[in-house]
Coordinates of C-alpha atoms in Angstrom, one line a residue:
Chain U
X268 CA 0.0 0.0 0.0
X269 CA 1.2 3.4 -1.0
X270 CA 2.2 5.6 2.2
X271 CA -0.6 8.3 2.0
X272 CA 1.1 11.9 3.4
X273 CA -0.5 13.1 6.2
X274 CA -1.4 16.5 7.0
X275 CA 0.9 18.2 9.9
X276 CA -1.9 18.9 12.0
X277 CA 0.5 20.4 14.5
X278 CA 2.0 22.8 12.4
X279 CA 0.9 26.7 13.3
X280 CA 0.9 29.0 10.8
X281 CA 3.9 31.5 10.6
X282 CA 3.4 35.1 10.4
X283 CA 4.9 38.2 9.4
X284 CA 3.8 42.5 10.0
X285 CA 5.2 45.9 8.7
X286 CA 3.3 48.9 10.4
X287 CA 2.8 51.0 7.1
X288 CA 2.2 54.0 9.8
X289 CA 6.3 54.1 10.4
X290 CA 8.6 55.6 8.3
X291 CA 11.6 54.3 9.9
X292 CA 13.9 56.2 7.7
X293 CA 12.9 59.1 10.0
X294 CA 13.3 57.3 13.0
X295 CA 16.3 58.1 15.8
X296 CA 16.3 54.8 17.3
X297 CA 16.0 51.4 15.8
X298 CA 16.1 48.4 17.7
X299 CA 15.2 45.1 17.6
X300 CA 14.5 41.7 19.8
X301 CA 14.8 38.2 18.6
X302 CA 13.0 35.4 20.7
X303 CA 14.9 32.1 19.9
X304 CA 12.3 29.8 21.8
X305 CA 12.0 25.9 21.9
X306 CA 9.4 26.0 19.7
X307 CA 9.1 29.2 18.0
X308 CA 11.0 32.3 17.0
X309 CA 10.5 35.7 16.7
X310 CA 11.8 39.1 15.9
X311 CA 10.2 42.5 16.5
X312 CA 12.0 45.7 15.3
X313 CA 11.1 49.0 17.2
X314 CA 11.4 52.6 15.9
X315 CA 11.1 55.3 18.6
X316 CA 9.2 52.9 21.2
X317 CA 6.6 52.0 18.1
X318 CA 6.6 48.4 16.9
X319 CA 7.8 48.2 13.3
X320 CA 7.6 45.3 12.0
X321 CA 7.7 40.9 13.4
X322 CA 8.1 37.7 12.1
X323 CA 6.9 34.7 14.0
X324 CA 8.6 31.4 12.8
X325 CA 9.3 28.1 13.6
X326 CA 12.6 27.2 15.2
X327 CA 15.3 24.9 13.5
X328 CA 17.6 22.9 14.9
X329 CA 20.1 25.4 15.4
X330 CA 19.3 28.4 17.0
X331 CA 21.6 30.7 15.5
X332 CA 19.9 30.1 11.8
X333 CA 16.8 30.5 13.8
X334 CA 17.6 33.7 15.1
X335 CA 18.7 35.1 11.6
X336 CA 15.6 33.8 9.9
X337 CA 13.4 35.2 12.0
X338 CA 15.1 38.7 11.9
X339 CA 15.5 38.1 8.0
X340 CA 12.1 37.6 7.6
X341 CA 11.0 40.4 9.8
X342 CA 13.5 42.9 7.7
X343 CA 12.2 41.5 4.2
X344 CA 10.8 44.0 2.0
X345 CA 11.1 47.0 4.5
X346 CA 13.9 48.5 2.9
X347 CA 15.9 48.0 6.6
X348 CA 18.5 46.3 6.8
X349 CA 20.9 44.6 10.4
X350 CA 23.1 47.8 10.0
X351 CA 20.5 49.9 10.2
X352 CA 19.5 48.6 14.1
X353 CA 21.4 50.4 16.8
X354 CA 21.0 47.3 19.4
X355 CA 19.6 44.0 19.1
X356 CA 18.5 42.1 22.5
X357 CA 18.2 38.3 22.3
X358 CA 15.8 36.3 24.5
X359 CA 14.6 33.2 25.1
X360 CA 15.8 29.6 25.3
X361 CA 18.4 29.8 22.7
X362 CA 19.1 34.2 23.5
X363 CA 23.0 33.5 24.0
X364 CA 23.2 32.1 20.6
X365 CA 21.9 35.0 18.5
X366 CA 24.9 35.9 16.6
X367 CA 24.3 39.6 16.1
X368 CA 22.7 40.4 19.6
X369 CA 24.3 42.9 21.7
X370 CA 22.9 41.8 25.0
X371 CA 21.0 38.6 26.0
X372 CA 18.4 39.0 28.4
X373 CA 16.1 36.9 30.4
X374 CA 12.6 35.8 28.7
X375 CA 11.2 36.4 31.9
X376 CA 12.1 40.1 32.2
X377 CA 10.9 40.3 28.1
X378 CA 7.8 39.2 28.5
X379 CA 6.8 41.5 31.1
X380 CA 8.5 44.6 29.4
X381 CA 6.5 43.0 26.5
X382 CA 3.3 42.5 27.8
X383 CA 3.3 45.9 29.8
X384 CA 4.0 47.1 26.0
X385 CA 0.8 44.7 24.0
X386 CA -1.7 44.9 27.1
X387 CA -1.0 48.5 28.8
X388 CA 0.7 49.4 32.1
X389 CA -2.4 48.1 34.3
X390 CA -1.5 44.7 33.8
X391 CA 0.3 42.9 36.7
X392 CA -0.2 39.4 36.0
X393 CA 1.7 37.5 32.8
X394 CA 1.3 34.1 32.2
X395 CA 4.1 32.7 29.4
X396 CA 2.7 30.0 28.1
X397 CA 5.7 28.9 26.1
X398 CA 6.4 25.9 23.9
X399 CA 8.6 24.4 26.5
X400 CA 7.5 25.7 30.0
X401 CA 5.5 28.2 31.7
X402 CA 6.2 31.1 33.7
X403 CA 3.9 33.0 36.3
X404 CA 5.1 37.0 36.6
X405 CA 4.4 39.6 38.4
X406 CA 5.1 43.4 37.0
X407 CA 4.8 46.7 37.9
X408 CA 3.3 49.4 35.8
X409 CA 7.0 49.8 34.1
X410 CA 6.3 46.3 33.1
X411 CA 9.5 45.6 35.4
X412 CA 9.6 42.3 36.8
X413 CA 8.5 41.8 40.9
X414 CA 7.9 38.3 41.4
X415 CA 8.4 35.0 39.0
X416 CA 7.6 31.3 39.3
X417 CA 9.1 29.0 37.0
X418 CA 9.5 25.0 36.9
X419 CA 11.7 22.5 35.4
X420 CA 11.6 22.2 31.8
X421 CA 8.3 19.6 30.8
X422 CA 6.1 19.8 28.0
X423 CA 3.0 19.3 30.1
X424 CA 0.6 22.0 29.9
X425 CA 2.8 23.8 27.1
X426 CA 2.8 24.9 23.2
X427 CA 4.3 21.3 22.3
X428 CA 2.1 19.2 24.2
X429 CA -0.9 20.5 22.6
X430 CA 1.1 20.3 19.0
X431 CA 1.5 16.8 19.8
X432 CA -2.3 16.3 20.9
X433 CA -3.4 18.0 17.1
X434 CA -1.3 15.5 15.9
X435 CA -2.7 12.8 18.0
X436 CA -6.4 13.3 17.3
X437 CA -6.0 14.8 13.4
X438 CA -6.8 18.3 14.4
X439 CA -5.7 21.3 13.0
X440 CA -3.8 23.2 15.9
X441 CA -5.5 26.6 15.6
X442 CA -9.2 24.4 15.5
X443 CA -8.2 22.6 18.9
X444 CA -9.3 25.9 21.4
X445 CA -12.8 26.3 19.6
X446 CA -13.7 22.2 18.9
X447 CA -13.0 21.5 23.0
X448 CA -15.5 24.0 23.6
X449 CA -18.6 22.3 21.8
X450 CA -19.2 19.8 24.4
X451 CA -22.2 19.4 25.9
X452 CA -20.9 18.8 29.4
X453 CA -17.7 19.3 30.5
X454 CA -15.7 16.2 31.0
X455 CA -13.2 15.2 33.8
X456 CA -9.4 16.4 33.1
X457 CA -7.5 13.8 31.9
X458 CA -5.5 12.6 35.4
X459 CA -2.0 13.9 34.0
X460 CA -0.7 16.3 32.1
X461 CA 2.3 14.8 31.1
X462 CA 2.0 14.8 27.5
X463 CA 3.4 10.6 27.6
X464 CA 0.7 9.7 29.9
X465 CA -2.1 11.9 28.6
X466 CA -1.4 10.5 24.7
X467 CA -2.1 6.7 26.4
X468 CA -5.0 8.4 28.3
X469 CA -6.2 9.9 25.2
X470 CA -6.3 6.8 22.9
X471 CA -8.0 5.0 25.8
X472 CA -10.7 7.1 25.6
X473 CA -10.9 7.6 21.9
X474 CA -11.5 3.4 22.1
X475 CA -13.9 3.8 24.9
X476 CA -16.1 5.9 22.0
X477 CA -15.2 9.6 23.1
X478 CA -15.8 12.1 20.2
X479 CA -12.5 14.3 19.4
X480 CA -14.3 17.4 21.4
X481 CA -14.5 15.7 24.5
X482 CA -11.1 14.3 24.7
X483 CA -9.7 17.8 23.8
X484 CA -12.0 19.1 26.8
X485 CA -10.1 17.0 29.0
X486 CA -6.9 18.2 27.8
X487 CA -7.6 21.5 27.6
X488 CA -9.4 21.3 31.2
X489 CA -5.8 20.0 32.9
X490 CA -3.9 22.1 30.7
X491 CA -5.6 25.2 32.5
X492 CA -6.0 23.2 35.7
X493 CA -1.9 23.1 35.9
X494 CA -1.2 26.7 35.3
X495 CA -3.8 27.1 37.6
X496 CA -1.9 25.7 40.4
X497 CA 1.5 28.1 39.4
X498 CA -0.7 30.7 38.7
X499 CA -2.2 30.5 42.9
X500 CA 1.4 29.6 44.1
X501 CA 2.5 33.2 42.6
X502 CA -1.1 35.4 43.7
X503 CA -2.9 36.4 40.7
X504 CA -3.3 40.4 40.9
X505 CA -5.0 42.1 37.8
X506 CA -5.2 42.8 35.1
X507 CA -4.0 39.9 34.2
X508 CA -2.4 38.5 30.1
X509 CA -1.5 35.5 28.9
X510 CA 1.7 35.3 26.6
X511 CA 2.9 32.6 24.3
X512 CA 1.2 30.2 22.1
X513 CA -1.4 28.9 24.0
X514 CA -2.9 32.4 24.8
X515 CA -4.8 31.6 21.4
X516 CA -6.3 28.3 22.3
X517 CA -9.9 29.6 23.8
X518 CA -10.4 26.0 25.1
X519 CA -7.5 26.5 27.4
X520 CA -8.0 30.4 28.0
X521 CA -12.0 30.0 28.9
X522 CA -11.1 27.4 31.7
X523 CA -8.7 29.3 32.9
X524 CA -11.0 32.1 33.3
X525 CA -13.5 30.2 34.6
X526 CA -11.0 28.0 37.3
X527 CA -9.5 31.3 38.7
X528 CA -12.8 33.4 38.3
X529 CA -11.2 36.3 36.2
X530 CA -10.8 37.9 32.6
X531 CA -7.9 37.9 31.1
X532 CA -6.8 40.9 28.7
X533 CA -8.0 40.7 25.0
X534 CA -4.9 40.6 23.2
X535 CA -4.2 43.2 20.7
X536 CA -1.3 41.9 19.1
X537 CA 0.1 38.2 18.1
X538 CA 0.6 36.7 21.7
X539 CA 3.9 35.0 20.7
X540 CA 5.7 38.1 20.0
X541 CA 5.5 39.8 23.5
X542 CA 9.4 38.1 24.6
X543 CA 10.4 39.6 20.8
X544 CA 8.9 43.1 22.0
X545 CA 9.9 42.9 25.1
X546 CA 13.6 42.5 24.4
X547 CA 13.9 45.1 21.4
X548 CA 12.2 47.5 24.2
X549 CA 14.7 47.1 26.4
X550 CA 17.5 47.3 23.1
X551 CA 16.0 51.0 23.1
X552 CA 16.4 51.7 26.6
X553 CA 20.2 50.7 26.3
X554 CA 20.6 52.8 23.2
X555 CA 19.1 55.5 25.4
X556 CA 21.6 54.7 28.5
X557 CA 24.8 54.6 26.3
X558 CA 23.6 57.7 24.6
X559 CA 23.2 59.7 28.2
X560 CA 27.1 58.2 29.0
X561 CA 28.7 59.5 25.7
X562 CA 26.6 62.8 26.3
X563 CA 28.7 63.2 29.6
Chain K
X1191 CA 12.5 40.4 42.6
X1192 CA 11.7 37.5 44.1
X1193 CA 12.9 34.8 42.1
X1194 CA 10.6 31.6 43.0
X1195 CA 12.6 28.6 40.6
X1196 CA 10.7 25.0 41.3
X1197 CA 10.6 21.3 40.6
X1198 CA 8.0 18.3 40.8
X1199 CA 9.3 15.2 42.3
X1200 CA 7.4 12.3 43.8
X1201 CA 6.6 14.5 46.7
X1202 CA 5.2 17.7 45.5
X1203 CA 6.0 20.4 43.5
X1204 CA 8.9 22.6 45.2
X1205 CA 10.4 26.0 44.7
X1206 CA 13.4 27.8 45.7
X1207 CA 13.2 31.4 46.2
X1208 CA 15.6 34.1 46.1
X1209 CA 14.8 37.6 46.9
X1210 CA 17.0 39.9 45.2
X1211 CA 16.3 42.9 46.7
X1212 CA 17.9 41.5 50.0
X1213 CA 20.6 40.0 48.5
X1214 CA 24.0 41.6 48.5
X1215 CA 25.4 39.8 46.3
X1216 CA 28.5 38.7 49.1
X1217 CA 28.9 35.4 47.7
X1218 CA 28.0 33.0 50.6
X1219 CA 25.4 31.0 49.3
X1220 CA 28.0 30.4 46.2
X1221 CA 30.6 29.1 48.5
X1222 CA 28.3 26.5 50.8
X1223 CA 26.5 25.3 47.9
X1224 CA 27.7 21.2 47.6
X1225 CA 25.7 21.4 44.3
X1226 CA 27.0 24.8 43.3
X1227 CA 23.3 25.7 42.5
X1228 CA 23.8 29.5 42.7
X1229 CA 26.5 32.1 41.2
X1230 CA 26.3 35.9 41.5
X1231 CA 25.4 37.5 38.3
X1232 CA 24.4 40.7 36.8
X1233 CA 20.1 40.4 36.3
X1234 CA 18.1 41.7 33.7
X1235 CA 18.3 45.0 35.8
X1236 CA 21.7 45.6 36.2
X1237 CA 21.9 44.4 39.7
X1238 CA 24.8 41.8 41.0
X1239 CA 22.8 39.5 42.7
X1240 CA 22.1 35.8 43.9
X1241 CA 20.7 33.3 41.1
X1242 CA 20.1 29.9 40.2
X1243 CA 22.1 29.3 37.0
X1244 CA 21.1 28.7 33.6
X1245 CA 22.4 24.8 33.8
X1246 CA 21.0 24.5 37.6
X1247 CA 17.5 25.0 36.7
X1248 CA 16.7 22.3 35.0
X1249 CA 18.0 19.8 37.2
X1250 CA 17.6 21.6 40.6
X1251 CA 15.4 18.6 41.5
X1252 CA 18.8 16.6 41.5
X1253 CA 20.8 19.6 43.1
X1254 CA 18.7 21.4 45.2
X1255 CA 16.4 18.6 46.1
X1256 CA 18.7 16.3 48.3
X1257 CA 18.6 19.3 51.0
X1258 CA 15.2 18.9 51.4
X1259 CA 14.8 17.5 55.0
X1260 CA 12.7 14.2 55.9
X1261 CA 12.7 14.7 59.3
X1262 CA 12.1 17.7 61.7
X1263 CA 16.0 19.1 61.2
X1264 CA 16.5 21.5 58.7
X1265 CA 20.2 21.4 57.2
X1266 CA 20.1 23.6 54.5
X1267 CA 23.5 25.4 54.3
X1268 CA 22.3 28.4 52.5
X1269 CA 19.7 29.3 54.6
X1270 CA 22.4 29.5 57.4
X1271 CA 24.7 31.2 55.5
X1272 CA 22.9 34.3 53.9
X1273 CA 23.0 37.4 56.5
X1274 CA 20.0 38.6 54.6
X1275 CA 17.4 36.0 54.5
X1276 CA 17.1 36.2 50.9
X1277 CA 16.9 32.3 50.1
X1278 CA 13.8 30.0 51.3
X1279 CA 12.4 27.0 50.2
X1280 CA 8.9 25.9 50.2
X1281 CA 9.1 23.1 51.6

């Protein structure tokens, strides 16, 4: 029998944005951040404090090449080019392998700067919901960083473990939020989160006769049900945002919401760029500093 | 900051917590560390302070974990040694 090729379920679509408000060739300070991630990369390029242009892409085995794809792709057809940015930050898993950063800095301290940029200065709480792990933060209204809870690296309750659940069940990724919603009732959390023991849990139930919507319920439901847990270790204090893949998955966002009792922010911008923001804000910040020191 | 890095073992879930703005940054944690889980290191904000490093933090459950106490005596050696009280555990 001919091997039939199957669709990559898991595969998100990548994305790319030039503000066609910004003339950058007018601009005093150019800077950029590229987010080298497990999963995904991203760079955001900043003139005068106002986002330029992103790219949101998939990370490659080797983080350097991700790092330049990403800012290639968030340069292309803008005219810009690396020489033309003052300061690069890199961030992220892979932020001390970006070739031509000047600085690395911590994802934690990007994606506050980063989501104090996307959802306003009221916000206090920032989930990262990364492809890897998650991080609980706690800002101030400079989007500097007060408090953080992070764990050991695990896919459970992450951006891969619901890539490999789309895969798993023959779901298109972006589809998973909205099809664990239409459920009638809301089933039971699958027990773990672990994304080896929920896939066994999964098939089990998928033989027992659940429909796809139900078994992605009771992903979704733990999913939210562990970041839950971080989320009351670290205090949630609103407004509160959700970074990172996952902050697009309603099924995951919705139970969330309803777990805690709260709303998060309505994003305004693609939630995966906010470590990519974050870091090219705090590129203009050093521009800034150095400028004040050569200024006497 | 308060810095809360954690773990899940067969036990719990666990974190380690460094608050920054008490630390000094005098090393003493760095030195009584058997694991060497922390090193003093310029933050995100400038600031010289106690962390857990880069490599630590995903295996702290192997480092940091063995000082977790099963009885009623506590022997953590970086509690004792920070003048500040800048390092706890939850535990």
């Amino acid at each position: 029998m001919a091997e039939e090729e199957r669709p990559e379920y898991w595969r998100w679509p990548e994305s790319r944005w030039t503000n066609p408000d910004v003339d950058w060739k007018a601009g005093d300070i150019i800077t950029a951040g590229v987010d080298v991630g497990s999963v995904s990369s991203q760079a955001a390029i900043m003139v005068d404090g106002q986002l330029f242009a992103y790219s949101n892409m998939r990370t490659g085995s080797n983080s350097p090449d991700s790092a330049t794809n990403a800012m290639d792709w968030a340069l292309k057809d803008t005219g810009m080019t690396l020489d033309d940015i003052h300061y690069v930050v890199g961030t992220g898993y892979g932020r001390v392998n970006v070739p031509f950063s000047n600085r690395a800095i911590t994802e934690i301290a990007c994606h506050a700067r980063g989501g104090n940029f996307m959802y306003g200065p009221t916000v206090r709480t920032i989930l990262d919901m990364g492809g890897q792990d998650c991080k609980a933060i706690r800002c101030d209204e400079r989007g500097k960083v007060d408090e953080f809870l992070m764990n050991d690296k695990c896919a459970a309750g992450t951006g891969r473990g619901m890539e490999v659940f789309a895969d798993l069940l023959s779901v298109p990724i972006q589809d998973v939020g909205d099809m664990s919603l239409d459920v009638e009732e809301e089933p039971e959390p699958v027990s773990s989160t672990c994304v080896v023991f929920a896939k066994t849990e999964a098939t089990g139930l998928l033989r027992e006769g659940w429909p796809k919507e139900k078994v992605l319920a009771a992903y979704c439901s733990a999913m939210a049900h562990r970041v839950v847990t971080l989320l009351e270790r670290l205090g949630v204090e609103e407004d509160f945002a959700i970074t990172g893949g996952i902050a697009k998955n309603k099924g995951v966002v919705s139970r969330l919401e309803a777990e805690l009792g709260i709303t998060t922010l309505e994003p305004r911008y693609d939630t995966q760029i906010a470590g990519a923001v974050g870091a090219a804000l705090f590129a203009e910040a050093l521009v800034k500093k150095q400028r004040k020191q050569a200024g006497g | 900051m308060r810095a809360n890095y954690g773990y899940t073992d067969g036990s719990g879930e666990w974190y380690i917590t460094i608050d920054t703005n008490k630390c000094d940054g005098c090393r003493k944690c760095e030195e009584v560390c058997p694991e060497g889980c922390f090193a003093i290191e310029v933050d995100d904000y400038d600031d010289e302070v106690a962390m857990i490093t880069e490599v630590q933090r995903k295996k702290i459950k192997y480092s940091c974990g063995p000082c977790k106490p099963v009885g009623e005596e506590h022997v953590e050696p970086c509690h004792e040694a920070c003048p500040h009280g800048a390092i706890e555990h939850s535990w």
